[in-house]
C-alpha cells in the first residue's frame, strides 16, 4: 500500500500544517465528522489549497496514513538501531510525541477504512524490519518465528488502542489523551523483559501436545 515516499517532511510549511492538522482532527473526531474546511481553518490555509494539494479528503486521509506509518516506523527503528549502547529512552517524551499518531490509529481501527487491511499489513511488515534490527543490536531476543511474534504483538498493541476507554476505566491510563501512561508502560516492560510463565509452566505447554500419544503407549 505505502510507497514510503512521504517519509520526508513536505517542503512547503502549508503542506506540513495541513497534514499534521488532518492527523490531529481525524484522530480526535473521525474522518466523516471532520470537514476539509475545518482542517483548513485550523491549519491557517484556504480549503481550495487543501484540495489543490491533495485532491480530496480521501486522498488527504491516505497521506495521513502514510505519515503515521512513517512516524511509527522511524521512531521504533531509531530505538532498535541504538540498541543497548544508545542513550536512555525518554519514555514520557516518546509518548507525548506519539499521541497524535496513537489517536489517529485508534480512530482508524474503530471506524474502519477502505485501506485498513493494507494499513495493518504495513504496520506488521515495518515491525518485522525494526524488530530484526533490535535482535541485531541486542535489544530484542531472537524468535523461532519472528514474523508470527510480530503479528501477535502488533495485534495486541492495536487491540489496546481500540479498547483505550476500558484501559482508562480500569487502570486510569490514558493511551491516546494527555493523561499518564506510566503504569501501562511499566507493566508492558515487565511482561516483555521478565515474562509471565515460569520455566516449568512453559515446558508443560510445549509438551502438552504429546500427552495423548504417551498415554496410549503406556496403556
XYZ file of N, CA and C in Angstrom:
657
model
N 0.822 -1.200 0.000
C 0.000 0.000 0.000
C 0.854 1.246 0.000
N 1.805 1.332 0.923
C 2.534 2.578 1.139
C 3.866 2.530 0.422
N 4.150 3.563 -0.330
C 5.409 3.632 -1.047
C 6.541 4.153 -0.184
N 6.176 4.721 0.975
C 7.127 5.349 1.886
C 7.743 6.602 1.290
N 7.119 7.113 0.216
C 7.622 8.339 -0.399
C 7.312 9.559 0.440
N 6.399 9.421 1.395
C 6.016 10.571 2.221
C 6.819 10.655 3.515
N 7.892 9.860 3.643
C 8.686 9.900 4.862
C 9.282 11.289 5.082
N 9.634 11.983 3.985
C 10.248 13.280 4.115
C 9.185 14.332 4.407
N 9.549 15.321 5.202
C 8.635 16.403 5.516
C 8.366 17.212 4.256
N 7.096 17.550 3.958
C 6.802 18.372 2.793
C 7.588 19.669 2.833
N 8.013 20.135 1.647
C 8.860 21.318 1.586
C 8.105 22.577 1.996
N 6.828 22.680 1.658
C 6.061 23.874 1.958
C 5.486 23.801 3.366
N 5.681 24.863 4.169
C 5.119 24.873 5.531
C 3.619 24.635 5.551
N 2.904 25.164 4.550
C 1.466 24.975 4.495
C 1.082 23.527 4.363
N 1.824 22.767 3.567
C 1.561 21.336 3.409
C 1.752 20.595 4.719
N 2.800 20.944 5.438
C 3.059 20.287 6.720
C 1.957 20.595 7.725
N 1.509 21.835 7.753
C 0.422 22.207 8.675
C -0.870 21.471 8.322
N -1.157 21.353 7.036
C -2.364 20.634 6.605
C -2.304 19.190 7.072
N -1.159 18.547 6.874
C -1.024 17.134 7.200
C -1.112 16.884 8.707
N -0.376 17.663 9.482
C -0.400 17.463 10.936
C -1.766 17.822 11.516
N -2.404 18.832 10.953
C -3.744 19.196 11.414
C -4.751 18.103 11.083
N -4.656 17.553 9.885
C -5.579 16.484 9.488
C -5.419 15.261 10.385
N -4.184 14.893 10.695
C -3.955 13.754 11.589
C -4.578 14.024 12.948
N -4.408 15.232 13.451
C -4.964 15.600 14.754
C -6.494 15.553 14.743
N -7.117 16.187 13.755
C -8.581 16.257 13.729
C -9.219 14.926 13.361
N -8.632 14.209 12.436
C -9.152 12.878 12.111
C -9.081 11.975 13.342
N -7.986 12.086 14.101
C -7.833 11.269 15.296
C -8.807 11.640 16.398
N -9.078 12.922 16.541
C -9.972 13.379 17.617
C -11.450 13.177 17.271
N -11.823 13.419 16.009
C -13.246 13.460 15.659
C -13.666 12.437 14.613
N -12.704 11.803 13.952
C -13.033 10.867 12.885
C -13.032 11.554 11.531
N -12.888 10.757 10.480
C -12.824 11.307 9.127
C -14.169 11.889 8.704
N -15.252 11.149 8.934
C -16.576 11.611 8.498
C -16.968 12.923 9.168
N -16.618 13.076 10.432
C -17.033 14.262 11.183
C -16.100 15.450 10.978
N -15.034 15.269 10.225
C -14.063 16.343 10.011
C -14.136 16.822 8.565
N -14.425 18.079 8.377
C -14.530 18.633 7.027
C -13.196 19.198 6.560
N -13.066 19.317 5.257
C -11.880 19.958 4.688
C -11.789 21.398 5.185
N -12.934 22.066 5.331
C -12.942 23.446 5.818
C -12.374 23.528 7.238
N -12.760 22.565 8.101
C -12.263 22.574 9.482
C -10.750 22.380 9.507
N -10.250 21.499 8.657
C -8.805 21.272 8.581
C -8.102 22.535 8.104
N -8.670 23.158 7.065
C -8.061 24.372 6.513
C -8.034 25.496 7.542
N -9.134 25.679 8.250
C -9.197 26.757 9.247
C -8.164 26.568 10.339
N -8.046 25.342 10.851
C -7.072 25.114 11.927
C -5.641 25.200 11.421
N -5.424 24.818 10.160
C -4.076 24.865 9.592
C -3.700 26.264 9.114
N -4.696 27.173 9.079
C -4.405 28.539 8.642
C -4.241 28.680 7.143
N -4.944 27.817 6.372
C -4.891 27.889 4.914
C -6.325 27.905 4.381
N -6.470 28.028 3.083
C -7.798 28.037 2.487
C -8.217 26.622 2.097
N -9.518 26.298 2.137
C -9.989 24.976 1.696
C -9.552 24.631 0.270
N -9.604 25.582 -0.698
C -9.134 25.239 -2.041
C -7.668 24.794 -2.085
N -6.850 25.346 -1.169
C -5.438 24.940 -1.146
C -5.305 23.474 -0.722
N -6.129 23.057 0.242
C -6.115 21.655 0.664
C -6.467 20.751 -0.512
N -7.529 21.099 -1.229
C -7.953 20.290 -2.375
C -6.918 20.349 -3.490
N -6.298 21.512 -3.672
C -5.273 21.659 -4.712
C -4.127 20.679 -4.479
N -3.690 20.567 -3.236
C -2.535 19.717 -2.932
C -2.897 18.235 -2.844
N -4.096 17.924 -2.330
C -4.411 16.517 -2.053
C -5.549 15.953 -2.906
N -6.294 16.820 -3.585
C -7.319 16.338 -4.500
C -8.661 16.076 -3.862
N -8.669 15.447 -2.693
C -9.914 15.124 -1.990
C -9.593 14.804 -0.535
N -10.636 14.730 0.285
C -10.433 14.372 1.689
C -9.898 12.948 1.811
N -10.355 12.052 0.927
C -9.879 10.667 0.985
C -8.394 10.581 0.644
N -7.953 11.368 -0.340
C -6.521 11.386 -0.664
C -5.710 11.977 0.485
N -6.273 12.967 1.154
C -5.605 13.528 2.331
C -5.507 12.471 3.418
N -6.553 11.692 3.576
C -6.522 10.616 4.561
C -5.422 9.610 4.227
N -5.253 9.286 2.955
C -4.194 8.357 2.553
C -2.823 8.928 2.896
N -2.656 10.239 2.698
C -1.388 10.875 3.062
C -1.166 10.819 4.567
N -2.247 10.936 5.344
C -2.143 10.812 6.806
C -1.730 9.391 7.186
N -2.322 8.397 6.520
C -1.916 7.004 6.740
C -0.410 6.867 6.558
N 0.077 7.387 5.434
C 1.499 7.262 5.116
C 2.369 7.953 6.168
N 1.942 9.140 6.607
C 2.736 9.883 7.593
C 2.773 9.156 8.933
N 1.623 8.634 9.366
C 1.567 7.925 10.652
C 2.417 6.665 10.593
N 2.324 5.926 9.500
C 3.154 4.729 9.341
C 4.638 5.090 9.367
N 5.002 6.148 8.672
C 6.404 6.567 8.629
C 6.898 6.980 10.011
N 6.054 7.699 10.759
C 6.437 8.135 12.102
C 6.681 6.937 13.013
N 5.755 5.975 13.000
C 5.898 4.795 13.853
C 7.134 4.002 13.458
N 7.298 3.793 12.158
C 8.435 3.007 11.678
C 9.756 3.646 12.091
N 9.895 4.946 11.889
C 11.162 5.605 12.167
C 11.439 5.701 13.668
N 10.407 5.994 14.476
C 10.637 6.112 15.918
C 11.022 4.764 16.518
N 10.374 3.693 16.056
C 10.736 2.351 16.535
C 12.118 1.954 16.039
N 12.387 2.213 14.758
C 13.679 1.833 14.189
C 14.820 2.588 14.860
N 14.592 3.843 15.223
C 15.617 4.632 15.907
C 16.022 3.977 17.219
N 15.031 3.500 17.967
C 15.311 2.820 19.232
C 16.061 1.521 18.985
N 15.610 0.757 17.989
C 16.229 -0.540 17.709
C 17.653 -0.382 17.198
N 17.882 0.635 16.373
C 19.238 0.858 15.847
C 20.207 1.215 16.958
N 19.737 1.992 17.921
C 20.609 2.403 19.024
C 20.991 1.215 19.895
N 20.044 0.280 20.082
C 20.323 -0.908 20.883
C 20.684 -0.565 22.319
N 21.426 -1.445 22.938
C 21.802 -1.270 24.341
C 22.878 -0.206 24.517
N 23.546 0.156 23.429
C 24.596 1.163 23.535
C 24.099 2.577 23.350
N 22.797 2.721 23.102
C 22.242 4.044 22.860
C 21.948 4.782 24.149
N 21.516 6.040 24.021
C 21.165 6.839 25.205
C 19.897 6.304 25.849
N 19.653 6.639 27.123
C 18.419 6.202 27.779
C 17.190 6.679 27.001
N 16.178 5.822 26.949
C 14.965 6.158 26.220
C 14.066 7.011 27.112
N 13.764 8.215 26.667
C 12.889 9.114 27.418
C 11.437 8.741 27.117
N 10.866 7.877 27.949
C 9.546 7.322 27.675
C 8.484 8.406 27.612
N 8.492 9.343 28.579
C 7.483 10.400 28.607
C 7.509 11.227 27.326
N 8.703 11.553 26.865
C 8.846 12.357 25.652
C 8.340 11.591 24.442
N 8.703 10.305 24.358
C 8.261 9.487 23.236
C 6.740 9.371 23.208
N 6.137 9.168 24.366
C 4.676 9.032 24.433
C 4.004 10.327 23.983
N 4.510 11.459 24.453
C 3.929 12.750 24.071
C 4.020 12.971 22.569
N 5.152 12.628 21.987
C 5.326 12.785 20.549
C 4.403 11.864 19.753
N 4.107 10.691 20.317
C 3.319 9.691 19.608
C 1.816 9.874 19.754
N 1.371 10.749 20.667
C -0.053 10.867 20.965
C -0.925 11.116 19.726
N -0.607 12.074 18.860
C -1.455 12.264 17.673
C -1.543 11.025 16.797
N -0.420 10.327 16.628
C -0.426 9.115 15.815
C -1.256 8.018 16.475
N -1.173 7.907 17.799
C -1.943 6.888 18.514
C -3.442 7.181 18.431
N -3.807 8.452 18.561
C -5.225 8.814 18.410
C -5.723 8.477 17.012
N -4.896 8.789 16.018
C -5.265 8.513 14.636
C -5.432 7.002 14.428
N -4.504 6.230 14.963
C -4.592 4.770 14.860
C -5.862 4.241 15.514
N -6.129 4.686 16.734
C -7.307 4.225 17.457
C -8.580 4.537 16.690
N -8.670 5.739 16.134
C -9.857 6.135 15.391
C -9.988 5.326 14.100
N -8.881 5.127 13.396
C -8.907 4.361 12.150
C -9.348 2.925 12.399
N -8.831 2.324 13.460
C -9.180 0.935 13.770
C -10.638 0.796 14.185
N -11.163 1.775 14.913
C -12.537 1.672 15.400
C -13.560 2.042 14.331
N -13.231 3.016 13.480
C -14.169 3.450 12.450
C -14.058 2.644 11.171
N -12.900 2.044 10.943
C -12.680 1.338 9.692
C -12.139 2.271 8.623
N -11.645 1.679 7.557
C -11.066 2.434 6.459
C -11.042 1.539 5.225
N -11.212 2.103 4.030
C -11.130 1.276 2.819
C -9.796 0.558 2.684
N -8.761 1.111 3.299
C -7.433 0.507 3.191
C -6.955 -0.073 4.518
N -7.890 -0.417 5.400
C -7.487 -0.834 6.743
C -6.610 -2.086 6.716
N -6.985 -3.093 5.915
C -6.174 -4.308 5.856
C -4.748 -3.994 5.425
N -4.612 -3.168 4.400
C -3.279 -2.811 3.918
C -2.520 -1.984 4.954
N -3.240 -1.144 5.660
C -2.629 -0.321 6.696
C -2.035 -1.205 7.794
N -2.816 -2.185 8.259
C -2.325 -3.106 9.289
C -1.179 -3.946 8.739
N -1.290 -4.384 7.481
C -0.206 -5.152 6.867
C 1.090 -4.356 6.868
N 1.013 -3.066 6.562
C 2.214 -2.234 6.560
C 2.794 -2.076 7.960
N 1.917 -1.940 8.971
C 2.392 -1.879 10.350
C 3.178 -3.139 10.698
N 2.656 -4.287 10.275
C 3.311 -5.564 10.570
C 4.652 -5.660 9.854
N 4.662 -5.371 8.558
C 5.906 -5.512 7.797
C 6.976 -4.547 8.284
N 6.578 -3.325 8.643
C 7.546 -2.392 9.227
C 8.108 -2.949 10.539
N 7.216 -3.527 11.352
C 7.640 -4.071 12.646
C 8.590 -5.254 12.466
N 8.373 -6.052 11.438
C 9.301 -7.153 11.143
C 10.700 -6.592 10.928
N 10.786 -5.491 10.181
C 12.085 -4.892 9.892
C 12.770 -4.313 11.108
N 12.059 -3.488 11.881
C 12.752 -2.852 13.011
C 12.960 -3.817 14.176
N 12.141 -4.866 14.288
C 12.391 -5.873 15.312
C 13.651 -6.668 14.989
N 13.863 -6.951 13.702
C 15.096 -7.633 13.285
C 16.318 -6.779 13.629
N 16.190 -5.449 13.471
C 17.279 -4.561 13.880
C 17.534 -4.676 15.377
N 16.446 -4.783 16.152
C 16.580 -4.918 17.593
C 17.300 -6.193 17.993
N 17.057 -7.261 17.257
C 17.766 -8.520 17.519
C 19.255 -8.334 17.237
N 19.573 -7.668 16.139
C 20.973 -7.459 15.761
C 21.723 -6.592 16.771
N 21.038 -5.619 17.359
C 21.708 -4.713 18.294
C 21.636 -5.193 19.736
N 21.034 -6.353 19.973
C 20.999 -6.924 21.318
C 19.880 -6.406 22.192
N 18.918 -5.692 21.612
C 17.809 -5.153 22.390
C 16.657 -6.145 22.501
N 16.526 -7.010 21.505
C 15.399 -7.947 21.426
C 15.922 -9.371 21.318
N 15.269 -10.288 22.006
C 15.633 -11.688 21.923
C 15.244 -12.256 20.561
N 16.037 -13.205 20.036
C 15.647 -13.869 18.785
C 14.372 -14.682 18.985
N 13.712 -15.002 17.892
C 12.481 -15.794 17.947
C 12.551 -16.933 16.947
N 11.918 -18.058 17.289
C 11.844 -19.179 16.358
C 10.974 -18.826 15.162
N 10.041 -17.912 15.348
C 9.178 -17.465 14.251
C 9.012 -15.951 14.367
N 9.988 -15.186 13.852
C 9.978 -13.736 14.040
C 8.708 -13.062 13.523
N 8.221 -13.451 12.368
C 7.041 -12.777 11.806
C 5.785 -13.064 12.628
N 5.622 -14.312 13.067
C 4.449 -14.646 13.883
C 4.465 -13.841 15.176
N 5.644 -13.713 15.781
C 5.754 -12.928 17.015
C 5.344 -11.486 16.765
N 5.821 -10.917 15.667
C 5.491 -9.534 15.347
C 3.999 -9.361 15.090
N 3.397 -10.288 14.354
C 1.963 -10.206 14.069
C 1.169 -10.172 15.373
N 1.487 -11.087 16.282
C 0.739 -11.173 17.543
C 0.948 -9.929 18.388
N 2.185 -9.462 18.518
C 2.450 -8.255 19.318
C 1.781 -7.020 18.713
N 1.798 -6.928 17.397
C 1.156 -5.790 16.735
C -0.335 -5.786 16.990
N -0.981 -6.931 16.840
C -2.425 -7.005 17.046
C -2.784 -6.776 18.514
N -1.965 -7.273 19.435
C -2.200 -6.985 20.861
C -2.141 -5.472 21.120
N -1.128 -4.816 20.558
C -0.973 -3.378 20.772
C -2.133 -2.600 20.160
N -2.549 -2.989 18.969
C -3.673 -2.306 18.325
C -4.965 -2.548 19.098
N -5.099 -3.742 19.652
C -6.277 -4.029 20.465
C -6.358 -3.138 21.686
N -5.212 -2.847 22.303
C -5.193 -1.947 23.457
C -5.641 -0.541 23.063
N -5.286 -0.115 21.843
C -5.725 1.197 21.382
C -7.232 1.231 21.150
N -7.754 0.181 20.527
C -9.194 0.124 20.283
C -9.966 0.148 21.600
N -9.438 -0.522 22.617
C -10.096 -0.603 23.923
C -9.549 0.432 24.909
N -9.043 1.535 24.398
C -8.384 2.527 25.251
C -9.322 3.077 26.329
N -10.620 3.163 26.035
C -11.549 3.673 27.046
C -11.645 2.726 28.236
N -11.569 1.434 27.982
C -11.595 0.461 29.074
C -10.272 0.470 29.843
N -9.167 0.725 29.124
C -7.878 0.858 29.804
C -7.928 2.011 30.791
N -8.536 3.116 30.368
C -8.636 4.270 31.254
C -9.603 3.986 32.405
N -10.688 3.297 32.109
C -11.684 2.996 33.142
C -11.120 2.053 34.201
N -10.360 1.043 33.781
C -9.890 0.006 34.701
C -8.563 0.345 35.378
N -7.686 1.041 34.667
C -6.356 1.334 35.220
C -6.065 2.823 35.359
N -6.952 3.661 34.800
C -6.688 5.093 34.856
C -5.581 5.541 33.924
N -5.247 4.712 32.926
C -4.180 5.031 31.979
C -4.783 5.537 30.676
N -4.331 6.714 30.234
C -4.882 7.364 29.055
C -3.922 7.188 27.881
N -4.197 6.202 27.033
C -3.266 5.878 25.952
C -3.270 6.902 24.831
N -4.403 7.572 24.607
C -4.467 8.469 23.456
C -4.704 9.926 23.837
N -4.951 10.198 25.107
C -5.192 11.571 25.533
C -3.942 12.217 26.089
N -4.110 12.991 27.128
C -2.987 13.719 27.713
C -2.595 13.185 29.094
N -3.273 12.121 29.546
C -3.005 11.587 30.878
C -1.764 10.709 30.932
N -1.527 10.146 32.107
C -0.333 9.321 32.332
C -0.473 7.944 31.690
N 0.667 7.401 31.265
C 0.733 6.013 30.798
C 1.830 5.259 31.545
N 2.250 5.779 32.697
C 3.372 5.190 33.418
C 3.105 3.743 33.810
N 1.921 3.476 34.366
C 1.614 2.123 34.802
C 1.548 1.166 33.631
N 0.923 1.610 32.544
C 0.848 0.789 31.330
C 2.250 0.461 30.823
N 3.095 1.474 30.726
C 4.449 1.279 30.200
C 5.261 0.365 31.105
N 5.199 0.584 32.416
C 5.955 -0.248 33.350
C 5.498 -1.702 33.294
N 4.193 -1.909 33.188
C 3.672 -3.273 33.144
C 4.045 -3.963 31.841
N 3.989 -3.245 30.730
C 4.396 -3.824 29.453
C 5.876 -4.187 29.466
N 6.713 -3.317 30.049
C 8.140 -3.619 30.140
C 8.390 -4.849 31.008
N 7.615 -4.989 32.074
C 7.735 -6.172 32.928
C 7.388 -7.438 32.150
N 6.291 -7.386 31.405
C 5.883 -8.556 30.625
C 6.912 -8.898 29.559
N 7.422 -7.865 28.880
C 8.371 -8.115 27.796
C 9.732 -8.571 28.302
N 10.188 -8.019 29.423
C 11.539 -8.321 29.892
C 11.593 -9.503 30.856
N 10.571 -9.664 31.697
C 10.585 -10.721 32.701
C 9.684 -11.899 32.345
N 8.740 -11.676 31.432
C 7.849 -12.755 31.035
C 6.710 -12.948 32.021
N 5.922 -13.994 31.776
C 4.755 -14.269 32.598
C 4.805 -15.667 33.209
N 5.152 -16.653 32.410
C 5.136 -18.040 32.866
C 6.487 -18.451 33.449
N 6.450 -19.371 34.395
C 7.689 -19.970 34.886
C 8.219 -20.933 33.834
N 9.465 -21.309 33.969
C 10.065 -22.244 33.021
C 9.337 -23.585 33.064
N 8.926 -23.999 34.236
C 8.204 -25.267 34.377
C 6.862 -25.205 33.645
N 6.170 -24.098 33.773
C 4.898 -23.936 33.077
C 5.115 -23.896 31.570
N 6.164 -23.236 31.147
C 6.470 -23.170 29.719
C 6.690 -24.563 29.147
N 7.437 -25.381 29.834
C 7.680 -26.743 29.366
C 6.388 -27.553 29.322
N 5.519 -27.329 30.288
C 4.248 -28.053 30.301
C 3.423 -27.720 29.072
N 3.422 -26.449 28.662
C 2.674 -26.055 27.472
C 3.323 -26.603 26.211
N 4.616 -26.572 26.168
C 5.318 -27.036 24.978
C 5.044 -28.512 24.715
N 5.049 -29.317 25.760
C 4.940 -30.763 25.578
C 3.537 -31.303 25.813
N 2.570 -30.417 26.064
C 1.221 -30.904 26.339
C 0.610 -31.628 25.161
N 1.059 -31.332 23.955
C 0.519 -31.993 22.781
C 0.898 -33.451 22.684
N 1.912 -33.888 23.440
C 2.340 -35.276 23.381
C 1.639 -36.152 24.410
N 0.745 -35.594 25.211
C 0.151 -36.327 26.324
C -0.625 -37.532 25.855
N -1.470 -37.374 24.832
C -2.321 -38.461 24.378
C -1.501 -39.622 23.846
N -0.448 -39.308 23.042
C 0.383 -40.365 22.481
C 1.087 -41.126 23.589
N 1.575 -40.395 24.595
C 2.286 -41.050 25.696
C 1.335 -41.961 26.468
N 0.120 -41.480 26.662
C -0.869 -42.287 27.398
C -1.177 -43.580 26.668
N -1.320 -43.498 25.334
C -1.629 -44.690 24.571
C -0.489 -45.694 24.605
N 0.756 -45.197 24.574
C 1.897 -46.094 24.561
C 2.052 -46.811 25.886
N 1.692 -46.145 27.002
C 1.900 -46.749 28.318
C 0.689 -47.543 28.784
N -0.440 -47.454 28.057
C -1.655 -48.165 28.477
C -1.509 -49.680 28.299
